[in-house]
PDB file of N, CA and C in Angstrom:
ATOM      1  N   UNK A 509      -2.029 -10.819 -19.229  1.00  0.00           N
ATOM      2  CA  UNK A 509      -3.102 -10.087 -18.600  1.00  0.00           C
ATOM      3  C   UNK A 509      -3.671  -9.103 -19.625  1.00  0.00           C
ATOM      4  N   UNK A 510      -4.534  -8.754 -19.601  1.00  0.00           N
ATOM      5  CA  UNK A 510      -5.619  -8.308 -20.467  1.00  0.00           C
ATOM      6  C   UNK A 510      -5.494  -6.726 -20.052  1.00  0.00           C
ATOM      7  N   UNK A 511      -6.025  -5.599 -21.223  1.00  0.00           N
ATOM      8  CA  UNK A 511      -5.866  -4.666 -20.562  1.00  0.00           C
ATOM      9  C   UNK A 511      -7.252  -4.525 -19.244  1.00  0.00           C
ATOM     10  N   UNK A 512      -8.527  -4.739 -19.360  1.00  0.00           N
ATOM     11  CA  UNK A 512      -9.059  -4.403 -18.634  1.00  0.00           C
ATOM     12  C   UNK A 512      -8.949  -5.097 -16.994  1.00  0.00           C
ATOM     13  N   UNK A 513      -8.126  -6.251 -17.329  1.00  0.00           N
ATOM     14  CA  UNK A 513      -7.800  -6.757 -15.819  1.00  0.00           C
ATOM     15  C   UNK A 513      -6.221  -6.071 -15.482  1.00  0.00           C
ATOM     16  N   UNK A 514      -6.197  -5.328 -16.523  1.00  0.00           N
ATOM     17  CA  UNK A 514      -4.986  -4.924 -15.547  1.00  0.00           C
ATOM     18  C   UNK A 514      -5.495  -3.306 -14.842  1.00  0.00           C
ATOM     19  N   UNK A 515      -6.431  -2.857 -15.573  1.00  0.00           N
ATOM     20  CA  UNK A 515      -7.200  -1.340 -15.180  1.00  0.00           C
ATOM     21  C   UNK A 515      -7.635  -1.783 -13.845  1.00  0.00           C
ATOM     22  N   UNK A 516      -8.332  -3.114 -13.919  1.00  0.00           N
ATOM     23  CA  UNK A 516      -9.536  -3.464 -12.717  1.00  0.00           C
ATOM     24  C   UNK A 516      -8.075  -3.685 -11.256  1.00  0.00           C
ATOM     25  N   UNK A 517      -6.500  -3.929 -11.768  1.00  0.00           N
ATOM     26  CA  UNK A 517      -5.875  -4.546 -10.552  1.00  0.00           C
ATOM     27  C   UNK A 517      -5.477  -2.650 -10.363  1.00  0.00           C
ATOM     28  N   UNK A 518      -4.973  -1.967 -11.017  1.00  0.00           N
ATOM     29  CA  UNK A 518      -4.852  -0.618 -10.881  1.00  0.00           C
ATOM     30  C   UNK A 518      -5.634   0.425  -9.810  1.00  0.00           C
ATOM     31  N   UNK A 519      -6.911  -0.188 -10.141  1.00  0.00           N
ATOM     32  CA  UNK A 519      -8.311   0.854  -9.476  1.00  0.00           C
ATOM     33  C   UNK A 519      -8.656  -0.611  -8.060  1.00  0.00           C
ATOM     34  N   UNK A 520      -8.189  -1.303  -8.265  1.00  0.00           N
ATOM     35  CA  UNK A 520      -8.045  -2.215  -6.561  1.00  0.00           C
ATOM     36  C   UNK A 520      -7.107  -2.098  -5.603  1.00  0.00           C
ATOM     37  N   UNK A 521      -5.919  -1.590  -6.303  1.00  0.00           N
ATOM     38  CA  UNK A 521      -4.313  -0.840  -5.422  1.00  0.00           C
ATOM     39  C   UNK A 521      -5.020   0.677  -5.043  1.00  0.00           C
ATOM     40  N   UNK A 522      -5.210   1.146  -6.104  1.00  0.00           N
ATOM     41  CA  UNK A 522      -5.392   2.761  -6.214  1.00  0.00           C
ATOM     42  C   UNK A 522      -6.650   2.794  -4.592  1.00  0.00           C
ATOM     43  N   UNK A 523      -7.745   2.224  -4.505  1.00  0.00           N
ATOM     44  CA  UNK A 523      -8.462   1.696  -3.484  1.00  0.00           C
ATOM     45  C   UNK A 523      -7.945   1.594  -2.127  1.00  0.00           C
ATOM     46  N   UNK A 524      -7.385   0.372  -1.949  1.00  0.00           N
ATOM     47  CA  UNK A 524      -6.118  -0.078  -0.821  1.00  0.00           C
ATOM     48  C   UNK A 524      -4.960   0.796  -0.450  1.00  0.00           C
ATOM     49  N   UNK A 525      -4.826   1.930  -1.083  1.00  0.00           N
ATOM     50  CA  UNK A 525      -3.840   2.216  -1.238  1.00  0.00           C
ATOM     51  C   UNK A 525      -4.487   3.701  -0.659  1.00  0.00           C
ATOM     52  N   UNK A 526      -5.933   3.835  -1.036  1.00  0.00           N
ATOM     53  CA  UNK A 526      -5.509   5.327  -0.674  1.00  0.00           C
ATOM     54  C   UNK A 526      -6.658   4.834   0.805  1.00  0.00           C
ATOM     55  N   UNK A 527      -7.385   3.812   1.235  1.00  0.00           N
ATOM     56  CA  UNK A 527      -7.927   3.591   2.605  1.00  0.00           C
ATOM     57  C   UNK A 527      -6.587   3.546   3.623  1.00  0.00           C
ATOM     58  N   UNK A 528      -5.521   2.816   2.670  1.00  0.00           N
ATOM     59  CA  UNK A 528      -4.268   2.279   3.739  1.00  0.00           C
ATOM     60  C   UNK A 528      -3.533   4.343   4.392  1.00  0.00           C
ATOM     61  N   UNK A 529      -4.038   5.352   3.143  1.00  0.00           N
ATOM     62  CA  UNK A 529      -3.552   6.680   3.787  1.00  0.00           C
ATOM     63  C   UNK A 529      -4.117   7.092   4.587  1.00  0.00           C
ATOM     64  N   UNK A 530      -5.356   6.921   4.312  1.00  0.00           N
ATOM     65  CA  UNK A 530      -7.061   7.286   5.388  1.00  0.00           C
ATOM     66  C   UNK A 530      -6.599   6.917   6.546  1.00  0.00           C
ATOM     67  N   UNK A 531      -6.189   5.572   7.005  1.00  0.00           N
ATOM     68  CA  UNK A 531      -6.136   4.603   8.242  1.00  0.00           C
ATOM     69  C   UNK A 531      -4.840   5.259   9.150  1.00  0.00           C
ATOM     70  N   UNK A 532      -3.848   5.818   8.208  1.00  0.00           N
ATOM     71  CA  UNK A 532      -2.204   6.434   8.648  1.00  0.00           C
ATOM     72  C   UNK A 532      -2.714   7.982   9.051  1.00  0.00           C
ATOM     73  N   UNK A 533      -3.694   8.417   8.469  1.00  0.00           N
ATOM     74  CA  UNK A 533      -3.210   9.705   8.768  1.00  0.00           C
ATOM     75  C   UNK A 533      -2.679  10.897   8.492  1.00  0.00           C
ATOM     76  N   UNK A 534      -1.938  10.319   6.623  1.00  0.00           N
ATOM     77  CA  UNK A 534      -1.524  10.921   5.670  1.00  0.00           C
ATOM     78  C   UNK A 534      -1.643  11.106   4.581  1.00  0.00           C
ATOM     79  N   UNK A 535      -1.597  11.941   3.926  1.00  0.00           N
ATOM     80  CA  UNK A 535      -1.896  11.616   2.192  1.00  0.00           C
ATOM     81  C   UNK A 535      -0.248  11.894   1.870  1.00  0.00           C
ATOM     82  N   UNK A 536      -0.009  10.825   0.961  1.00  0.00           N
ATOM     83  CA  UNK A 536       1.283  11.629   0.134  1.00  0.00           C
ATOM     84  C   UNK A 536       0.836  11.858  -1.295  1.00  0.00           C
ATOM     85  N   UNK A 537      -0.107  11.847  -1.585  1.00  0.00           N
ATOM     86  CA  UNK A 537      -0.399  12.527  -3.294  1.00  0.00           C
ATOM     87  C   UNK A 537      -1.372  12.498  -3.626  1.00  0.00           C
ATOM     88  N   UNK A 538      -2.104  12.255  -4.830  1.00  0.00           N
ATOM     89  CA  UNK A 538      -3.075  11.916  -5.507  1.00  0.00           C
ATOM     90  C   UNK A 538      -3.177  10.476  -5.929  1.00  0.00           C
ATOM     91  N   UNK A 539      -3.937  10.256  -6.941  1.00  0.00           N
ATOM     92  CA  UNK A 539      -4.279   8.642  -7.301  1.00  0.00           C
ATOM     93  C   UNK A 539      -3.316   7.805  -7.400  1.00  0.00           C
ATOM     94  N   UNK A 540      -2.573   8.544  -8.623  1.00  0.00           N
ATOM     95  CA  UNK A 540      -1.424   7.722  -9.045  1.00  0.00           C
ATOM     96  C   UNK A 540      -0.265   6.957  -7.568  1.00  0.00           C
ATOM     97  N   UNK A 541      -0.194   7.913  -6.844  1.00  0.00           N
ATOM     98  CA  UNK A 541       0.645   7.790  -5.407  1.00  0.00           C
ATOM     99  C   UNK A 541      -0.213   6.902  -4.828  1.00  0.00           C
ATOM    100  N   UNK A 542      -1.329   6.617  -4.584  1.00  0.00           N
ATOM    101  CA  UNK A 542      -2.068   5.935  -4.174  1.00  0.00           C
ATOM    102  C   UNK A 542      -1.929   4.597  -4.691  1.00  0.00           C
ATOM    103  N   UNK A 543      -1.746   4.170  -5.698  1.00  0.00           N
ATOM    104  CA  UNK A 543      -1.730   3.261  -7.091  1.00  0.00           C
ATOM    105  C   UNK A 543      -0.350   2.373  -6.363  1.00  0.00           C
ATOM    106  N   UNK A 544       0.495   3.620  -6.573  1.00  0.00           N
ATOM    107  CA  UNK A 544       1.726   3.066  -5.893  1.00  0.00           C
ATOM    108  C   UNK A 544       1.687   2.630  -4.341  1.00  0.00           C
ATOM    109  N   UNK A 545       1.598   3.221  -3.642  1.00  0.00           N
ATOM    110  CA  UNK A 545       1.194   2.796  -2.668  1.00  0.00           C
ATOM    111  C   UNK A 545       0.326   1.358  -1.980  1.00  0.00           C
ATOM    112  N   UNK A 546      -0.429   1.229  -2.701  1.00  0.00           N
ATOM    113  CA  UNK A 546      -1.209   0.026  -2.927  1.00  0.00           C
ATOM    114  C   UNK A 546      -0.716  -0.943  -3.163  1.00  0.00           C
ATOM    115  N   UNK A 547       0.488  -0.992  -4.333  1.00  0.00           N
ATOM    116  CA  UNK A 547       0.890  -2.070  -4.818  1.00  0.00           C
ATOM    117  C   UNK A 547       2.201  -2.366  -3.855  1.00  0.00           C
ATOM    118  N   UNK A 548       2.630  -1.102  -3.141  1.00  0.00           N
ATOM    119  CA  UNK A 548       3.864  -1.152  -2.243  1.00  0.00           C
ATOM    120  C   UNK A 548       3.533  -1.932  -1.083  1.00  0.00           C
ATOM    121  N   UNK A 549       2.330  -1.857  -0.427  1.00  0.00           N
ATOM    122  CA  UNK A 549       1.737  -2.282   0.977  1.00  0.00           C
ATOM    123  C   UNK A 549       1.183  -3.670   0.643  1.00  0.00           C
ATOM    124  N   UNK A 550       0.530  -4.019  -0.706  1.00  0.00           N
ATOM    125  CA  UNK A 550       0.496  -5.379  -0.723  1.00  0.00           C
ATOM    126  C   UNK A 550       1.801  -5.883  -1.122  1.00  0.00           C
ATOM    127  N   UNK A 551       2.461  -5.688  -1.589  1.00  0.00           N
ATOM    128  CA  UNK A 551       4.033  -6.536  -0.876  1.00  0.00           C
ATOM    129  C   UNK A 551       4.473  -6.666   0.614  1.00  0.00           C
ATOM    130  N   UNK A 552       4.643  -5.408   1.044  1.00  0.00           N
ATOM    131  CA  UNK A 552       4.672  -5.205   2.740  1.00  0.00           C
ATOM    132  C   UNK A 552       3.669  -6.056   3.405  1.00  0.00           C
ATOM    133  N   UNK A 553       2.382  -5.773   3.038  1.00  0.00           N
ATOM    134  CA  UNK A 553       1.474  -6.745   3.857  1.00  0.00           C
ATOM    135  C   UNK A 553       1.793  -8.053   4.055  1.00  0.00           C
ATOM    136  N   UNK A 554       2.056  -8.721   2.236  1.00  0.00           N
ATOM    137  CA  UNK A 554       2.439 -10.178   2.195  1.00  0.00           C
ATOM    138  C   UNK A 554       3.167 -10.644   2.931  1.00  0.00           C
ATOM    139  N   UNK A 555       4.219  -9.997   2.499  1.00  0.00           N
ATOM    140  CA  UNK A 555       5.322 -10.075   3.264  1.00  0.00           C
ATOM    141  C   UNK A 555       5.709 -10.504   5.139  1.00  0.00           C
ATOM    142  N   UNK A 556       4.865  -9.204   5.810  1.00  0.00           N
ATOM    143  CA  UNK A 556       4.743  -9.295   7.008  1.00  0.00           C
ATOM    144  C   UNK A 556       3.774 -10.700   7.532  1.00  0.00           C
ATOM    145  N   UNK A 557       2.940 -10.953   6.669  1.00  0.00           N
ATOM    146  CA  UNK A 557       2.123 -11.770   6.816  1.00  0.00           C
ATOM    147  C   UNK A 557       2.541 -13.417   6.790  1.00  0.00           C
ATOM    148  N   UNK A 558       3.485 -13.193   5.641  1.00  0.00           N
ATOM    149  CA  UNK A 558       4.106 -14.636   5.699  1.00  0.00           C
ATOM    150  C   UNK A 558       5.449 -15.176   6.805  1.00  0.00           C
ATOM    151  N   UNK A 559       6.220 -13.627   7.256  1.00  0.00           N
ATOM    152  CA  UNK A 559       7.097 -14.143   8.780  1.00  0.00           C
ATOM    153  C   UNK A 559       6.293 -14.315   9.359  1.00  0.00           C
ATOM    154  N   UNK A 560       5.351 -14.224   9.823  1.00  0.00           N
ATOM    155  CA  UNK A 560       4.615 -14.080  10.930  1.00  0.00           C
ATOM    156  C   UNK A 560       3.505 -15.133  10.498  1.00  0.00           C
ATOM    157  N   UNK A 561       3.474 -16.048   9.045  1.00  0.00           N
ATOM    158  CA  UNK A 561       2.322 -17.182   9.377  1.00  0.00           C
ATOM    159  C   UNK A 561       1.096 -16.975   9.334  1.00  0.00           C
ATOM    160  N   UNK A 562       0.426 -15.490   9.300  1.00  0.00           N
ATOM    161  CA  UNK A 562      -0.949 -15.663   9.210  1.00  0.00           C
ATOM    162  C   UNK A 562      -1.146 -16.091   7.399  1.00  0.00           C
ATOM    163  N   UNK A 563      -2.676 -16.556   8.082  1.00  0.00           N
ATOM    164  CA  UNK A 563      -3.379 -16.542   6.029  1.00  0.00           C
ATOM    165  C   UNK A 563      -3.477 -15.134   5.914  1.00  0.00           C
ATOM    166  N   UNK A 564      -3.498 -15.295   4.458  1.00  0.00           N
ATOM    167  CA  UNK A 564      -4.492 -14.524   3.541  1.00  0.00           C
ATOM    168  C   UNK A 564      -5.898 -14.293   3.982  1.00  0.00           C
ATOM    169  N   UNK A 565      -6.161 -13.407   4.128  1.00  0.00           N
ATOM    170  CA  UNK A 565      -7.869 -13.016   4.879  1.00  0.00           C
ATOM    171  C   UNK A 565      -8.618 -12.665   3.952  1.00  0.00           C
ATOM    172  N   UNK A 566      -8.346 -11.633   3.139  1.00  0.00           N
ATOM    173  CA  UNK A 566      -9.396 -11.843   1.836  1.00  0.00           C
ATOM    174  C   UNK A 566      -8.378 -11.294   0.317  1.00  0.00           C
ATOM    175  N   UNK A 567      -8.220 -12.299  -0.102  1.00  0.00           N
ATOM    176  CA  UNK A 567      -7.811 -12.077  -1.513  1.00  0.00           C
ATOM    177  C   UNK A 567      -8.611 -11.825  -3.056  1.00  0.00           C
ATOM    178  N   UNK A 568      -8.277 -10.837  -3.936  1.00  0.00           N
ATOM    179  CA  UNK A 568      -9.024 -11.337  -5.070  1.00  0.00           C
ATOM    180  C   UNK A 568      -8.111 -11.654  -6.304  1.00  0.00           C
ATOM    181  N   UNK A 569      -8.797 -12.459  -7.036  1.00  0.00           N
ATOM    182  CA  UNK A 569      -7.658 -13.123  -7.915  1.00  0.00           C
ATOM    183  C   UNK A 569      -8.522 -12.411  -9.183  1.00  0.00           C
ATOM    184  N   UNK A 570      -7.548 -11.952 -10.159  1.00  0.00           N
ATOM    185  CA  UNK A 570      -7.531 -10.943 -11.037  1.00  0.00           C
ATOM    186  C   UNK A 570      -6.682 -11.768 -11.991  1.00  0.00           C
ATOM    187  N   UNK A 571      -7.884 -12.434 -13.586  1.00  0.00           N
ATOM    188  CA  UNK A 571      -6.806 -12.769 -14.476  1.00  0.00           C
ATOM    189  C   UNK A 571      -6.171 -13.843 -13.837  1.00  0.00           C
ATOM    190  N   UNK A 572      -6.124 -14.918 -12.295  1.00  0.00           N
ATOM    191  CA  UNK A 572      -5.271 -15.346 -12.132  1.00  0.00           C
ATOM    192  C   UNK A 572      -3.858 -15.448 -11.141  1.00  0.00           C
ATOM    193  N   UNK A 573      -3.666 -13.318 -11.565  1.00  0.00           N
ATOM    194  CA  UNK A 573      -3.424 -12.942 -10.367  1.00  0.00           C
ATOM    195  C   UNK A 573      -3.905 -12.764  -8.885  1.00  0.00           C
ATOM    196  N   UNK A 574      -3.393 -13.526  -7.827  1.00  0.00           N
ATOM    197  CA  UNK A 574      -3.924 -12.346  -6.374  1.00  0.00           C
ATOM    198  C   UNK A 574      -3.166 -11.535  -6.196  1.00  0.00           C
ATOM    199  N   UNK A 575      -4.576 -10.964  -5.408  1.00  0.00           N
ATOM    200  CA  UNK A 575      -3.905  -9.343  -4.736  1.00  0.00           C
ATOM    201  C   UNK A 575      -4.666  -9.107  -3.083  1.00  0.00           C
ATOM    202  N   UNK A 576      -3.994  -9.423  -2.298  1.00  0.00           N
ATOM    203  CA  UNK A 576      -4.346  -9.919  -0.933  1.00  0.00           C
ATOM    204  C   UNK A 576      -4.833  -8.193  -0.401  1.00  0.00           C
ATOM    205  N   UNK A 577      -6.488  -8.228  -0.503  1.00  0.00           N
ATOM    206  CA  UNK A 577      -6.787  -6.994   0.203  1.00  0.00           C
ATOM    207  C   UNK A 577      -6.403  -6.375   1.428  1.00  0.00           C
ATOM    208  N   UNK A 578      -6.873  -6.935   2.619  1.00  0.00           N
ATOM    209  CA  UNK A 578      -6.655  -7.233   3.611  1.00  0.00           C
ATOM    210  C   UNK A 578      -5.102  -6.597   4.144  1.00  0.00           C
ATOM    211  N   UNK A 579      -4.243  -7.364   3.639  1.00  0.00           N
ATOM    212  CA  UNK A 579      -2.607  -7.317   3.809  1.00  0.00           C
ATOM    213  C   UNK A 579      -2.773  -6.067   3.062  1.00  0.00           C
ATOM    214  N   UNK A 580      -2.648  -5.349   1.624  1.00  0.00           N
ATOM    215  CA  UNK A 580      -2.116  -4.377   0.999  1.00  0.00           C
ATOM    216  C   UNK A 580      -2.873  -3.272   1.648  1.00  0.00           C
ATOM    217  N   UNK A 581      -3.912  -3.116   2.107  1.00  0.00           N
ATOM    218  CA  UNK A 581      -4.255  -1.937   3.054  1.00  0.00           C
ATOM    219  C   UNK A 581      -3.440  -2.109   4.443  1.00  0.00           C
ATOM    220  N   UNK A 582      -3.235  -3.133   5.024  1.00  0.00           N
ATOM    221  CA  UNK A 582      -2.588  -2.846   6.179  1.00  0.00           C
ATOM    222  C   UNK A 582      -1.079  -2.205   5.917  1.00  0.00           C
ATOM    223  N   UNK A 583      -0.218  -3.222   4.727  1.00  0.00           N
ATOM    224  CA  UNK A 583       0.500  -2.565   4.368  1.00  0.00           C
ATOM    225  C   UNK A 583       1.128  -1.238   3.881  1.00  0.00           C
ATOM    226  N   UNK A 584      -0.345  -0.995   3.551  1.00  0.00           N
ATOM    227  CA  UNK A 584       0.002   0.398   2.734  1.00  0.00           C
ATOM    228  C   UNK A 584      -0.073   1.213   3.881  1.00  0.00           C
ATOM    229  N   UNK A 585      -0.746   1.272   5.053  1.00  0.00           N
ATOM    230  CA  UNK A 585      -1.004   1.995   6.370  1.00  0.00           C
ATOM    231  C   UNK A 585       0.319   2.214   6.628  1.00  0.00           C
ATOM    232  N   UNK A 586       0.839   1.200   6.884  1.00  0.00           N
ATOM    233  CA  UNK A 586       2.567   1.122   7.648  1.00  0.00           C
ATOM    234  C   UNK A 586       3.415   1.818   6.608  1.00  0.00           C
ATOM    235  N   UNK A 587       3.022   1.404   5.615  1.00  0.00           N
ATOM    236  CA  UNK A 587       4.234   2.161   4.631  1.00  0.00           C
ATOM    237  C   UNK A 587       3.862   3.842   4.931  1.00  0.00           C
ATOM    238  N   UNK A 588       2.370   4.331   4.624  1.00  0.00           N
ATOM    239  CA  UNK A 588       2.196   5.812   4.875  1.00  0.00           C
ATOM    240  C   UNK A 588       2.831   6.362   6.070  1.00  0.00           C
ATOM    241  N   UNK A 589       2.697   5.562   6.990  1.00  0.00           N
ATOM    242  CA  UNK A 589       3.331   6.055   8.791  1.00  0.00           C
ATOM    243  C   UNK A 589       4.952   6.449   8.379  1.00  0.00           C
ATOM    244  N   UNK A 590       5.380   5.213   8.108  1.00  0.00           N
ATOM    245  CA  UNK A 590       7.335   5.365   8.008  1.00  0.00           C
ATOM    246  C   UNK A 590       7.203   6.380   7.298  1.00  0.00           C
ATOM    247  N   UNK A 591       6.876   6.599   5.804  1.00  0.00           N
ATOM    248  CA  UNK A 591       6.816   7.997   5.253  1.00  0.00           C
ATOM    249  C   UNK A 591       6.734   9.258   5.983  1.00  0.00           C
ATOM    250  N   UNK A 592       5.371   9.328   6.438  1.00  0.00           N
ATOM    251  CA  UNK A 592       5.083  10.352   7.314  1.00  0.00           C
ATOM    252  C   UNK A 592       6.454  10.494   8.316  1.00  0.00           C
ATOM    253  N   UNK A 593       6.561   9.550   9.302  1.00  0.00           N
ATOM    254  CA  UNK A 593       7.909   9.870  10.281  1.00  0.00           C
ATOM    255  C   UNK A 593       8.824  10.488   9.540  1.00  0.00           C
ATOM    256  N   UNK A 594       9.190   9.576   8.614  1.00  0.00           N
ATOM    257  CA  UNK A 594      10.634  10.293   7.892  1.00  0.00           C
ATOM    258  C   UNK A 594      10.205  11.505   7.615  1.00  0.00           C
ATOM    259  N   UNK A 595       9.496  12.128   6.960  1.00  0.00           N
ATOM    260  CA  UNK A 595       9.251  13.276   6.871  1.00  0.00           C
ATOM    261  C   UNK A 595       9.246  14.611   7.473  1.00  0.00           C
ATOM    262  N   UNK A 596       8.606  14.541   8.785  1.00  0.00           N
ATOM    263  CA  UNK A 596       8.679  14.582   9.728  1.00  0.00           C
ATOM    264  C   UNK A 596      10.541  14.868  10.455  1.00  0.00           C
ATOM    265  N   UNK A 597      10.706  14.168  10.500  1.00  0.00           N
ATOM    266  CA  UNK A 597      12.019  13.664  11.151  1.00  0.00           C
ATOM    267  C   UNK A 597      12.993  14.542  10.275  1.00  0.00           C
ATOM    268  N   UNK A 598      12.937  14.583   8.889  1.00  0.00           N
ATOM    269  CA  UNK A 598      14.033  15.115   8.185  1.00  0.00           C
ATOM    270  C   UNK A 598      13.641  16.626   7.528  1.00  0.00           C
ATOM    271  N   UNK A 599      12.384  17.026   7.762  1.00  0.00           N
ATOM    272  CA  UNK A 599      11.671  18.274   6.937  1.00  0.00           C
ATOM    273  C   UNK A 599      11.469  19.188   8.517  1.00  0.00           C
ATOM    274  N   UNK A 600      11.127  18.231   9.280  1.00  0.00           N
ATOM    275  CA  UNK A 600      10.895  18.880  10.583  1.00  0.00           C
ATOM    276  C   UNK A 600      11.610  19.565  11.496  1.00  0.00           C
ATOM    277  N   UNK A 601      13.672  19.063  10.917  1.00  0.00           N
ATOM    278  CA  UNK A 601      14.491  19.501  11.889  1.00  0.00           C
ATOM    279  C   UNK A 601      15.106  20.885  11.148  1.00  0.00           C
ATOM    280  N   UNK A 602      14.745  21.014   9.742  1.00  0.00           N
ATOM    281  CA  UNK A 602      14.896  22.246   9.192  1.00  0.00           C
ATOM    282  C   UNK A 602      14.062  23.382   9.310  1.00  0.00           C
ATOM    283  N   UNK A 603      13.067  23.338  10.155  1.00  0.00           N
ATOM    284  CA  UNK A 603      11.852  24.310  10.332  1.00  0.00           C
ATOM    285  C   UNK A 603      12.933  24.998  11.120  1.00  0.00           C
ATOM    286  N   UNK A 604      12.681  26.621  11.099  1.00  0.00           N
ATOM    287  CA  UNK A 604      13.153  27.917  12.174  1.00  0.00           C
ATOM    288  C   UNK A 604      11.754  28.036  12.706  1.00  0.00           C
TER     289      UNK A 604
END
């Protein structure tokens, strides 16, 4: 992979990644967290997507690579929520 297709798959996670926080409700960081995030939820997405049998709804192939839009924003949504809970759940029971 090339560097600029790997910038262009970076700034397509970083994207997915920070709509998938928009959609949750949460931010956990800035870009870079976002970046991560992105690339975390399109696994999760895939993932969920393939027990469960649906297609791919819109993918873009990068270099070769895909990167299933669709799924990595939904994914990344779900991943922000569990975050958020845990957070929540374990930051929340230490509040006075």
């Amino acid at each position: 992979m090339t560097l600029i297709g790997f910038l262009v798959l970076l700034l397509i996670a970083a994207i997915c990644g920070g709509i998938g926080q928009s959609l949750a409700g949460y931010s956990l960081g800035g870009c870079f967290v976002s970046i991560i995030v992105g690339f975390i939820g399109a696994y999760l997405g895939k993932w969920i997507a393939a027990r469960f049998g649906l297609p791919e709804i819109f993918t873009i192939s990068i270099e070769g690579k895909p990167f299933p839009i669709v799924w990595a924003v939904i994914g990344s949504a779900l991943f922000t929520l569990i975050i958020a809970l845990l957070r929540r759940a374990f930051l929340g029971s230490n509040r006075y």
